[in-house]
Amino acid sequence: MFLFTVAIMFTVGILYYFAVMPDSVSVIEKKFDIDMSKLTMTRSDRMRWLLSSHWITYGFGSSTEFMYKFFDGALEMDFVKIILELGFIPAFVFVYQYLFFSKKRIYTFLFMVFMVLNHIVSSGLTSTFSWSIYFITISCISMYPIHGKRLSFSFLEVKR
């Protein structure tokens, strides 16, 4: 089930990557009569701006720096950013390791699957505050007691 989920998440990410490429955007808009700019909340436009500029990657984060300097905004698609800046293999390793981290607990695993989906269409990898919320959530899920005991958020254990 783990490898199947990794393959599905990677495939969804690749499909989204190709869907926001400028050539694909024009085909999708003509074929389905939808506005990809509105559908992706201008992320497809940002992709077009980046690819039509003189940007050259020098590692993870280079597109963000370039976009803020010349377009006053970021690409905002973490998975797409990994593909553009690092390649397809690092994108697969990202999805694999992201889900491998949580595969022992079903709730943590489902949480991380939703986080991968979020990273495909949005940003959040570089947000420090959001990562603290993620890890607090993961630790609460992982530390949930077995045998029906309630989850306690207090520092002092109350004995009955």
Coordinates of C-alpha atoms in Angstrom, one line a residue:
M1 CA 0.0 0.0 0.0
F2 CA 2.9 2.3 0.8
L3 CA 4.6 2.1 -2.6
F4 CA 1.2 2.3 -4.3
T5 CA 0.5 5.6 -2.5
V6 CA 3.9 6.9 -3.3
A7 CA 3.4 6.1 -7.0
I8 CA 0.0 7.8 -7.0
M9 CA 1.2 10.9 -5.3
F10 CA 4.2 11.2 -7.6
T11 CA 2.0 10.6 -10.7
V12 CA -0.5 13.3 -9.5
G13 CA 2.4 15.7 -9.0
I14 CA 3.8 15.0 -12.5
L15 CA 0.4 15.4 -14.1
Y16 CA 0.0 18.8 -12.3
Y17 CA 3.5 19.8 -13.4
F18 CA 2.6 19.1 -17.1
A19 CA -0.8 20.7 -16.7
V20 CA 0.7 24.1 -15.7
M21 CA 3.3 24.1 -18.4
P22 CA 2.6 27.0 -20.8
D23 CA 2.0 24.7 -23.8
S24 CA -0.4 22.5 -21.9
V25 CA -2.3 25.5 -20.4
S26 CA -3.2 26.7 -23.9
V27 CA -4.4 23.2 -25.0
I28 CA -6.4 22.7 -21.8
E29 CA -8.0 26.1 -22.1
K30 CA -9.0 25.5 -25.7
K31 CA -10.2 21.9 -25.2
F32 CA -12.1 22.3 -22.0
D33 CA -13.0 26.0 -22.2
I34 CA -11.7 26.9 -18.8
D35 CA -9.5 29.7 -17.6
M36 CA -6.4 28.0 -16.1
S37 CA -5.2 31.2 -14.6
K38 CA -8.4 31.3 -12.4
L39 CA -8.3 27.6 -11.8
T40 CA -4.8 27.6 -10.5
M41 CA -5.1 31.1 -8.9
T42 CA -2.5 32.6 -11.3
R43 CA 0.1 29.8 -10.6
S44 CA 0.1 28.8 -14.2
D45 CA 0.8 32.4 -15.1
R46 CA 3.7 32.5 -12.7
M47 CA 5.1 29.3 -14.3
R48 CA 4.8 30.9 -17.7
W49 CA 6.6 34.1 -16.5
L50 CA 9.4 32.1 -15.0
L51 CA 9.9 29.9 -18.0
S52 CA 9.8 32.8 -20.4
S53 CA 12.4 34.8 -18.5
H54 CA 16.2 34.4 -18.2
W55 CA 16.0 32.4 -15.0
I56 CA 18.7 29.7 -14.5
T57 CA 18.5 27.3 -11.6
Y58 CA 21.3 27.0 -9.1
G59 CA 19.5 24.7 -6.6
F60 CA 16.4 24.6 -4.4
G61 CA 15.0 28.1 -3.8
S62 CA 16.5 29.8 -6.8
S63 CA 13.2 30.3 -8.5
T64 CA 11.7 31.9 -5.4
E65 CA 14.6 34.4 -5.1
F66 CA 14.3 35.2 -8.9
M67 CA 10.5 35.5 -8.8
Y68 CA 10.5 37.9 -5.9
K69 CA 13.2 40.0 -7.5
F70 CA 11.6 40.3 -10.9
F71 CA 7.9 39.5 -10.5
D72 CA 7.2 40.4 -6.8
G73 CA 5.8 37.0 -6.0
A74 CA 6.7 33.3 -5.8
L75 CA 5.9 30.3 -7.9
E76 CA 4.0 28.7 -4.9
M77 CA 4.0 25.1 -6.1
D78 CA 6.6 23.2 -4.1
F79 CA 6.5 20.0 -6.1
V80 CA 6.7 21.8 -9.4
K81 CA 9.5 23.9 -7.9
I82 CA 11.4 20.8 -6.9
I83 CA 11.1 19.5 -10.5
L84 CA 12.2 22.8 -12.1
E85 CA 15.1 23.4 -9.8
L86 CA 16.3 19.9 -9.0
G87 CA 14.7 17.4 -11.4
F88 CA 12.4 14.4 -11.5
I89 CA 14.4 12.0 -9.4
P90 CA 14.7 14.4 -6.4
A91 CA 10.9 15.0 -6.7
F92 CA 10.3 11.3 -6.4
V93 CA 12.8 11.0 -3.5
F94 CA 10.9 13.9 -1.8
V95 CA 7.5 12.1 -2.1
Y96 CA 9.0 8.8 -1.0
Q97 CA 10.8 10.1 2.0
Y98 CA 8.0 12.4 3.0
L99 CA 5.6 9.4 3.2
F100 CA 8.2 7.0 4.5
F101 CA 8.6 9.2 7.5
S102 CA 5.1 8.4 8.6
K103 CA 4.2 5.0 7.3
K104 CA 4.0 3.3 10.7
R105 CA 0.8 5.2 11.8
I106 CA -2.2 5.3 9.6
Y107 CA -3.3 8.8 10.8
T108 CA 0.1 10.3 10.4
F109 CA 0.4 8.7 7.0
L110 CA -3.0 10.1 5.9
F111 CA -1.9 13.5 7.2
M112 CA 1.3 13.4 5.2
V113 CA -0.6 12.3 2.1
F114 CA -2.7 15.4 2.4
M115 CA 0.5 17.4 2.9
V116 CA 2.0 16.0 -0.3
L117 CA -1.2 17.0 -2.1
N118 CA -0.8 20.5 -0.6
H119 CA 2.8 20.7 -1.7
I120 CA 1.8 19.8 -5.3
V121 CA -0.6 22.7 -5.7
S122 CA 0.6 25.1 -3.1
S123 CA 3.6 26.2 -1.0
G124 CA 4.7 25.5 2.5
L125 CA 8.1 23.9 2.5
T126 CA 9.9 27.0 3.4
S127 CA 7.4 28.2 6.1
T128 CA 8.9 27.7 9.5
F129 CA 5.7 28.3 11.5
S130 CA 3.7 25.8 9.5
W131 CA 6.3 23.1 10.0
S132 CA 6.1 23.5 13.8
I133 CA 2.3 22.9 13.5
Y134 CA 2.9 19.8 11.3
F135 CA 5.3 18.3 13.8
I136 CA 3.1 19.0 16.8
T137 CA 0.3 17.3 14.9
I138 CA 2.4 14.3 14.0
S139 CA 3.7 13.9 17.5
C140 CA 0.2 14.1 18.9
I141 CA -0.9 11.4 16.5
S142 CA 2.1 9.3 17.2
M143 CA 1.9 9.5 20.9
Y144 CA -1.8 8.8 21.2
P145 CA -2.2 6.1 23.8
I146 CA -3.4 2.6 23.0
H147 CA -6.3 0.9 24.8
G148 CA -8.8 3.7 24.6
K149 CA -7.1 6.2 26.9
R150 CA -7.8 9.9 26.2
L151 CA -5.2 12.1 24.6
S152 CA -4.0 14.6 27.2
F153 CA -2.3 17.9 26.4
S154 CA -1.3 18.7 30.0
F155 CA 2.2 18.5 31.4
L156 CA 1.0 16.9 34.6
E157 CA -0.6 13.4 34.4
V158 CA -3.9 13.3 36.4
K159 CA -4.3 10.0 38.2
R160 CA -7.8 8.7 39.0

